[in-house]
Short mmCIF file of C-alpha atoms and ligand atoms in Angstrom, two decimals:
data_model
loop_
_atom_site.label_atom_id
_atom_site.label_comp_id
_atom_site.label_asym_id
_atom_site.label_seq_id
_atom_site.Cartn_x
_atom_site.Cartn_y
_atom_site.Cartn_z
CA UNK A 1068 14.66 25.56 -3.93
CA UNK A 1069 15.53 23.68 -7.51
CA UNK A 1070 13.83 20.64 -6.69
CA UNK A 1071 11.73 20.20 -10.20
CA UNK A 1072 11.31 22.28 -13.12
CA UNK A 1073 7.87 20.70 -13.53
CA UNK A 1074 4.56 22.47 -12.25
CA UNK A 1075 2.53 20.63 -10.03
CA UNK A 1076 0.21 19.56 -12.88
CA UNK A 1077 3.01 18.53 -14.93
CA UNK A 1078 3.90 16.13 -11.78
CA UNK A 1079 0.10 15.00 -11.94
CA UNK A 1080 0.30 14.46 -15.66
CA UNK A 1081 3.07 12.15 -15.71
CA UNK A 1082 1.14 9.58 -13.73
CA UNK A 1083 0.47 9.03 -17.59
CA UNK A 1084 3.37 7.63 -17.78
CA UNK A 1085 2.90 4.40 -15.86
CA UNK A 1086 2.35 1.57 -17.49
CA UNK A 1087 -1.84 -0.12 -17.46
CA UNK A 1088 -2.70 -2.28 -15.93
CA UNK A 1089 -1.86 -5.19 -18.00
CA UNK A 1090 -5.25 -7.46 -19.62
CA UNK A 1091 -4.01 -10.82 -17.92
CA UNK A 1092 -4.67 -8.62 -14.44
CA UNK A 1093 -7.42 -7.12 -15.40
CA UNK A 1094 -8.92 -9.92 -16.52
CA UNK A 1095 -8.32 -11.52 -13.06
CA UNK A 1096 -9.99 -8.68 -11.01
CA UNK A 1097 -12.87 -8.54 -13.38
CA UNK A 1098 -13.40 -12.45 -12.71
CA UNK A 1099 -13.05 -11.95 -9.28
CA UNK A 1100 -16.26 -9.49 -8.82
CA UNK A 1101 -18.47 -11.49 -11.73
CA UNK A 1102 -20.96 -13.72 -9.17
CA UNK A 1103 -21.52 -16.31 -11.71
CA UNK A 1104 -18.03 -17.14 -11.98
CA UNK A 1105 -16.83 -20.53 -10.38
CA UNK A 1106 -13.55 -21.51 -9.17
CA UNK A 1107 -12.62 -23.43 -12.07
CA UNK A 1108 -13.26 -20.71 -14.20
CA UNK A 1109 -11.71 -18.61 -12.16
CA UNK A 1110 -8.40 -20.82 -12.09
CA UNK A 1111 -8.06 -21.17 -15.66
CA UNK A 1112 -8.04 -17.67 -16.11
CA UNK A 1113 -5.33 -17.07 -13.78
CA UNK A 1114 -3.77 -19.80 -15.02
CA UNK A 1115 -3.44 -18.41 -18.59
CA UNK A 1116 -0.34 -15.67 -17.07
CA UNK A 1117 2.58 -17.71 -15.94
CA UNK A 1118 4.26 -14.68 -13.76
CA UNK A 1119 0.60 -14.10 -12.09
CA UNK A 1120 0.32 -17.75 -11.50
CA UNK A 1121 3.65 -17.79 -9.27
CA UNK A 1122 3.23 -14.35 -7.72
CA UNK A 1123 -0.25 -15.81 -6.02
CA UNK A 1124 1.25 -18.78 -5.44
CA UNK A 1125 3.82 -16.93 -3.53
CA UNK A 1126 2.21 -14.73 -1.98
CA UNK A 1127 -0.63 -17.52 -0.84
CA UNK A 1128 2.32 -19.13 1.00
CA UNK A 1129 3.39 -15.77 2.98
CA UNK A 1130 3.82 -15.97 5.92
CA UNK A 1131 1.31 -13.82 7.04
CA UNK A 1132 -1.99 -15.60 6.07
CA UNK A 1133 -0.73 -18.20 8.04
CA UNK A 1134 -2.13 -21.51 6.69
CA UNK A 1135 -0.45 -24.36 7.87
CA UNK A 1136 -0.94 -26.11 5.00
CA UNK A 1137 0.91 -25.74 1.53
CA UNK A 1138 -0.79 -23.84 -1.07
CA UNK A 1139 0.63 -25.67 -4.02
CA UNK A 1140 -2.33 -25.36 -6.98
CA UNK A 1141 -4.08 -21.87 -8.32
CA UNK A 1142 -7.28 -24.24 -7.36
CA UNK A 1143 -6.45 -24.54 -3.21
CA UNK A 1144 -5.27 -20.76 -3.57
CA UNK A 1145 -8.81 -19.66 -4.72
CA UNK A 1146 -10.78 -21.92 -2.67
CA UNK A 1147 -8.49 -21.99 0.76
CA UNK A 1148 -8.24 -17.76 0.04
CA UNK A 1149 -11.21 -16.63 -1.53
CA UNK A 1150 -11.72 -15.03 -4.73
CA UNK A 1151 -11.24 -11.13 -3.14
CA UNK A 1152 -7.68 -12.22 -1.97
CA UNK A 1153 -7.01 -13.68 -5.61
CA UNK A 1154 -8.39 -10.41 -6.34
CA UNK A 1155 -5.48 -8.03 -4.18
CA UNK A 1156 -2.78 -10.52 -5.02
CA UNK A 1157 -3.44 -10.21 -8.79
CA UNK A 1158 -2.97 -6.35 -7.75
CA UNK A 1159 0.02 -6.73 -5.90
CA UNK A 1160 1.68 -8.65 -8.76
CA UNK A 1161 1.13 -5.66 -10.87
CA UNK A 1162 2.30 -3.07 -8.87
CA UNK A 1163 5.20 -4.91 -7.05
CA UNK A 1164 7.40 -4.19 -10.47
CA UNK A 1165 6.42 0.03 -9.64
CA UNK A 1166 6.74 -0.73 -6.01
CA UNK A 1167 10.20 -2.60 -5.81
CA UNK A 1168 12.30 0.50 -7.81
CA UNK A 1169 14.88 2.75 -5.56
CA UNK A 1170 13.52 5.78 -4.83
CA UNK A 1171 16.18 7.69 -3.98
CA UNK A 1172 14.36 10.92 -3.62
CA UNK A 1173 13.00 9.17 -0.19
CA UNK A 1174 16.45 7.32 0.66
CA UNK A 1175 15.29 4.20 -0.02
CA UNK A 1176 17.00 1.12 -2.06
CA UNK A 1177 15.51 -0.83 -4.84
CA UNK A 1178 13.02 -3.35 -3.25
CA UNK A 1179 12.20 -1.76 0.28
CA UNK A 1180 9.25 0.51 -0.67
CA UNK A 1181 7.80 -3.16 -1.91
CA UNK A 1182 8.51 -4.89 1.06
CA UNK A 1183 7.42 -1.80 3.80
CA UNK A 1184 4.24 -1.63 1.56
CA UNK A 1185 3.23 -5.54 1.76
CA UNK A 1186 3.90 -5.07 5.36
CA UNK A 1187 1.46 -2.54 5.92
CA UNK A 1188 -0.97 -4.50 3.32
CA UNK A 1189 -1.10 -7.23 5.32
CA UNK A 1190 -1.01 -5.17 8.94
CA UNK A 1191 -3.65 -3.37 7.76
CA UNK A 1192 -5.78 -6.60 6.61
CA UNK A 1193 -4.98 -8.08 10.02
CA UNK A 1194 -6.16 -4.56 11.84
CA UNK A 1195 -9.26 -5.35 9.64
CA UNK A 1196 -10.33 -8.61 10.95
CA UNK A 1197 -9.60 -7.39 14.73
CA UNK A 1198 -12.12 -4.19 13.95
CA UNK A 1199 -14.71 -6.49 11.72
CA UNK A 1200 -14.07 -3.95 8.73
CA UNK A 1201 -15.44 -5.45 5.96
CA UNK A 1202 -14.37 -6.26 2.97
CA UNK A 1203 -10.78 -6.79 4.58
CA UNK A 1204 -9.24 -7.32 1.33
CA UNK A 1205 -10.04 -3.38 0.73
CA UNK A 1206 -8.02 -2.86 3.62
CA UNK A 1207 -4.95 -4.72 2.34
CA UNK A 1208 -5.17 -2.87 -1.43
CA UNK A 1209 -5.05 0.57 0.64
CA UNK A 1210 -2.51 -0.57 2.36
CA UNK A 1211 -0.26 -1.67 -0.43
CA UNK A 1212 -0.80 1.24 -2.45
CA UNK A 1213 -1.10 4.00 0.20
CA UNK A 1214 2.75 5.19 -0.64
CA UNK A 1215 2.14 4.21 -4.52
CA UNK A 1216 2.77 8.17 -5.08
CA UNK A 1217 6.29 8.25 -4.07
CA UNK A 1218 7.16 6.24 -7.24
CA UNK A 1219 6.86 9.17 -8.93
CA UNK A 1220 7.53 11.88 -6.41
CA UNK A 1221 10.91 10.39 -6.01
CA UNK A 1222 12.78 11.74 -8.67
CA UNK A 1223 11.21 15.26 -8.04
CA UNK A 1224 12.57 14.96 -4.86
CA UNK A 1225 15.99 13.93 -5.49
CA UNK A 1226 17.53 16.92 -7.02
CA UNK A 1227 17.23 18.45 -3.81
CA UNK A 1228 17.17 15.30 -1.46
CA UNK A 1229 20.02 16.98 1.02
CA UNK A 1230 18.07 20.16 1.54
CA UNK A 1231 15.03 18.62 2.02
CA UNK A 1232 16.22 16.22 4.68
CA UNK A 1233 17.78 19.41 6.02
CA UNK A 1234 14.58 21.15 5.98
CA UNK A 1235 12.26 18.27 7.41
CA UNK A 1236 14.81 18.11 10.34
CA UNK A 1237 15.34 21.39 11.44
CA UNK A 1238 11.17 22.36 11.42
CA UNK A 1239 10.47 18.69 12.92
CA UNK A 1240 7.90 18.28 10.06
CA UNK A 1241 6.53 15.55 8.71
CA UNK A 1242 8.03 14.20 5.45
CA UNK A 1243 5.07 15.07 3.44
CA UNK A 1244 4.01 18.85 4.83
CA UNK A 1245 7.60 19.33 3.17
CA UNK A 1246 6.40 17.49 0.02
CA UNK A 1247 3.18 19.63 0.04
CA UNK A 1248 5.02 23.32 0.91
CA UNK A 1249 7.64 22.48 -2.17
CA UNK A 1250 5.59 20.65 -4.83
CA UNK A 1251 1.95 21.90 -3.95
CA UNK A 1252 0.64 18.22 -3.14
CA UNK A 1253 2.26 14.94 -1.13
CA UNK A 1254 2.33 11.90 -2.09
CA UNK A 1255 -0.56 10.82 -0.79
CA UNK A 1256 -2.69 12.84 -3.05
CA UNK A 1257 -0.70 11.63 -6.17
CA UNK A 1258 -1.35 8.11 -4.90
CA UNK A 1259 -5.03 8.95 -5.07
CA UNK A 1260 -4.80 9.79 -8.57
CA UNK A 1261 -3.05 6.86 -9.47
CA UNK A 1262 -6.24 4.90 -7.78
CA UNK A 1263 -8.23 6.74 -9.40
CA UNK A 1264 -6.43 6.02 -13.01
CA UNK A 1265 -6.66 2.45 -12.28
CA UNK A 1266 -10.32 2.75 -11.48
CA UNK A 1267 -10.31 1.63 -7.90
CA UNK A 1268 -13.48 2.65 -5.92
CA UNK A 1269 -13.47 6.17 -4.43
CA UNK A 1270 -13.39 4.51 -0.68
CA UNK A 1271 -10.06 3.48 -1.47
CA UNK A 1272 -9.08 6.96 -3.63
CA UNK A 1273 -9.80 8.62 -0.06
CA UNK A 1274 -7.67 6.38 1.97
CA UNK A 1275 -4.41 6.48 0.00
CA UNK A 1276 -5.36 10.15 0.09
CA UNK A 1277 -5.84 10.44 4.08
CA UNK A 1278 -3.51 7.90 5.67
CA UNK A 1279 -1.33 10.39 6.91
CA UNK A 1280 -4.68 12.43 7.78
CA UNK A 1281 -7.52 9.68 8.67
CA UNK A 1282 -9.52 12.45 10.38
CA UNK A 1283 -10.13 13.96 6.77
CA UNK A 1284 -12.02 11.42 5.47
CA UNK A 1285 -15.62 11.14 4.65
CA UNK A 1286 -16.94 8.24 2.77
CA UNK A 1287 -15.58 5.65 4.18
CA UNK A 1288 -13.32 7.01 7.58
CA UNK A 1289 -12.74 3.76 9.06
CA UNK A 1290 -10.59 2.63 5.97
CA UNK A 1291 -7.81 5.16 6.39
CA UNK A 1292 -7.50 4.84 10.13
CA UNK A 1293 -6.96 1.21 9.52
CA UNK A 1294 -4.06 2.08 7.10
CA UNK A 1295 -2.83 4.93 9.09
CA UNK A 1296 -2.33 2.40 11.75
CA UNK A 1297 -0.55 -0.06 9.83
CA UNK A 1298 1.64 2.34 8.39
CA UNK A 1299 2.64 3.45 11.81
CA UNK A 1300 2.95 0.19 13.67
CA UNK A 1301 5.28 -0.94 11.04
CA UNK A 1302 7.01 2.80 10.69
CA UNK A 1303 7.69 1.73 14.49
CA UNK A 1304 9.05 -1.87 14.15
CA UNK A 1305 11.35 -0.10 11.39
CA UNK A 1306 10.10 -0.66 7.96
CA UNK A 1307 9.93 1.98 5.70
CA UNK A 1308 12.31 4.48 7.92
CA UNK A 1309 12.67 6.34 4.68
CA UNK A 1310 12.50 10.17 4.60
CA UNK A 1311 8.93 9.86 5.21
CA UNK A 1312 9.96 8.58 8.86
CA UNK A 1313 11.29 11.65 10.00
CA UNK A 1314 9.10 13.31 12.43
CA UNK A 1315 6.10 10.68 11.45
CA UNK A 1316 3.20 11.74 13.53
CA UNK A 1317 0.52 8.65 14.64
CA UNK A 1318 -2.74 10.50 13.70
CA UNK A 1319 -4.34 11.03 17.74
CA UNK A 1320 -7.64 10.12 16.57
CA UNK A 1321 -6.84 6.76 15.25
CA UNK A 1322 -6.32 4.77 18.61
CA UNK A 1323 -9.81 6.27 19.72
CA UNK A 1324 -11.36 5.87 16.18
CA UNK A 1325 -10.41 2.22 15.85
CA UNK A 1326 -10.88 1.51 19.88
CA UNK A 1327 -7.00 0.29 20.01
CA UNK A 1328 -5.79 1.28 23.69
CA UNK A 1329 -2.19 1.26 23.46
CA UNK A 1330 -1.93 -2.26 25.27
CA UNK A 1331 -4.02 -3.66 22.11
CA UNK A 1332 -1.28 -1.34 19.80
CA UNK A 1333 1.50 -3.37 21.88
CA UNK A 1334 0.17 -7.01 20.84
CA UNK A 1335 -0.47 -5.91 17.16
CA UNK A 1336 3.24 -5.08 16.88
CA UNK A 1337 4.04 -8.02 19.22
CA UNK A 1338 1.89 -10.33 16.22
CA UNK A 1339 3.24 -8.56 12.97
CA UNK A 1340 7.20 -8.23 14.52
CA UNK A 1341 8.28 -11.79 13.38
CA UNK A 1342 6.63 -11.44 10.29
CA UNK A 1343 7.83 -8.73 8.88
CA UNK A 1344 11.56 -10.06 9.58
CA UNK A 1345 10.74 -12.98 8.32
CA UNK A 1346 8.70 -12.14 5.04
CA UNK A 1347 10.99 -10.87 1.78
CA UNK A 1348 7.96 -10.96 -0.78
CA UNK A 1349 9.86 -11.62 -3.36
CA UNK A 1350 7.96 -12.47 -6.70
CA UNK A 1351 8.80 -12.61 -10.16
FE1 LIG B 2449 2.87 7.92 3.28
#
């Protein structure tokens, strides 16, 4: 099947190609774990990127962490949110530019892998809380990066998009078991080794790697049943019905793991339903 002309390393290599994370960011998340650093400081340094400053104030204002007051000043945003949220919005600022592309090797229209991956983020925060896994922010960066490998998949894909659809259909396989028989790796993987580019801790390397597998993981297994589980409630409400919703599989092990009987699965997707109709994400 013609699908790339690149090995599998080649494919691994080209994460090289994605742009750093950018100083103004980095600056942010380094201020963010530094214990002697105060709000104010803390503020001003966010302050000094204009795009960063209105992505958090955006994002502060979703929707889905539900304050019922107006975030209007970087100031309320740090204190009413805490610096580890300032911390995964800063994040999702930098990747929602990688995130919101087409990726037409998965079927799926400029914008939507952005919007199906802040969904899961913030499912997979809330699935935090319920299960008191700490630091729940953690959750919520696994959970907006855990499809972060498609970017680049996608156009590896694409030259053969028909065939694979074809081929995912008529063996009733999940989307990335086809990924892995035709390109050696899935997207999850790659996603790992983007983490692991950007220097995120290994706990969160593993659970972009296993959130289609949770029971593989060993350093931290909670972490990737909580994404796993976010993924598939909203996979179920109908975000993300990409390719990679063909013949999804909800990991068995993940309802037991996290203690979710499938009444508690019911009011999750009764909680996050309205939200993620409601919720475009849009930043700048
Ligand atoms: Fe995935």
């Amino acid at each position: 099947m013609p699908v790339s002309k690149l090995t599998p390393q080649e494919i691994v290599d080209s994460i090289g190609e994605l742009p750093p994370m950018p100083t103004a960011i980095s600056d942010v998340i380094n201020a963010c774990d530094d214990q002697d650093m105060t709000v104010g400081q803390l503020s001003q340094i966010v302050l000094k990127d204009q795009s960063l400053t209105a992505n958090i104030l955006k994002l502060a204002n979703s929707a889905f962490y539900g304050h019922a007051r107006r975030v209007t000043t970087v100031t309320e945003a740090v204190v009413l949110l805490g610096f580890s949220a300032i911390k995964s919005l800063a994040i999702s600022s930098h990747t929602a530019r990688l995130l919101n592309r087409s990726l037409p090797g998965y079927g799926l229209p400029a914008g939507q892998l952005w919007h199906q991956s802040m969904c899961v983020a913030f499912t997979a925060r809330r699935i935090a809380v319920e299960v008191q896994l700490a630091p729940v922010e953690e959750a919520f960066v696994a959970g907006l990066l855990h499809d972060i490998g498609k970017v680049i998949l996608s156009s590896h894909l694409e030259a053969a998009f028909n065939e694979v659809q074809q081929l995912a259909m008529d063996r009733q396989m999940p989307f990335h078991h086809i990924e892995a028989e035709i390109l050696g790796f899935d997207h999850a993987e790659l996603g790992a080794r983007i983490a692991a580019k950007w220097s995120f801790p290994p706990e969160l390397e593993e659970a972009i790697r296993c959130h289609h597998d949770p029971e593989q993981a060993t350093l931290k297994p909670l972490l990737p049943h909580v994404v796993h589980l976010a993924d598939s409630a909203c996979m179920m409400l109908g975000q993300g019905i990409g390719s990679d919703g063909l013949a999804y599989e909800v990991c068995p092990s993940t309802l037991e793991a996290l203690e979710f009987t499938p009444e508690r699965m019911m009011e999750l997707m009764d909680d996050i339903a309205p939200m993620l109709a409601a919720d475009s994400f849009g930043i700048e």
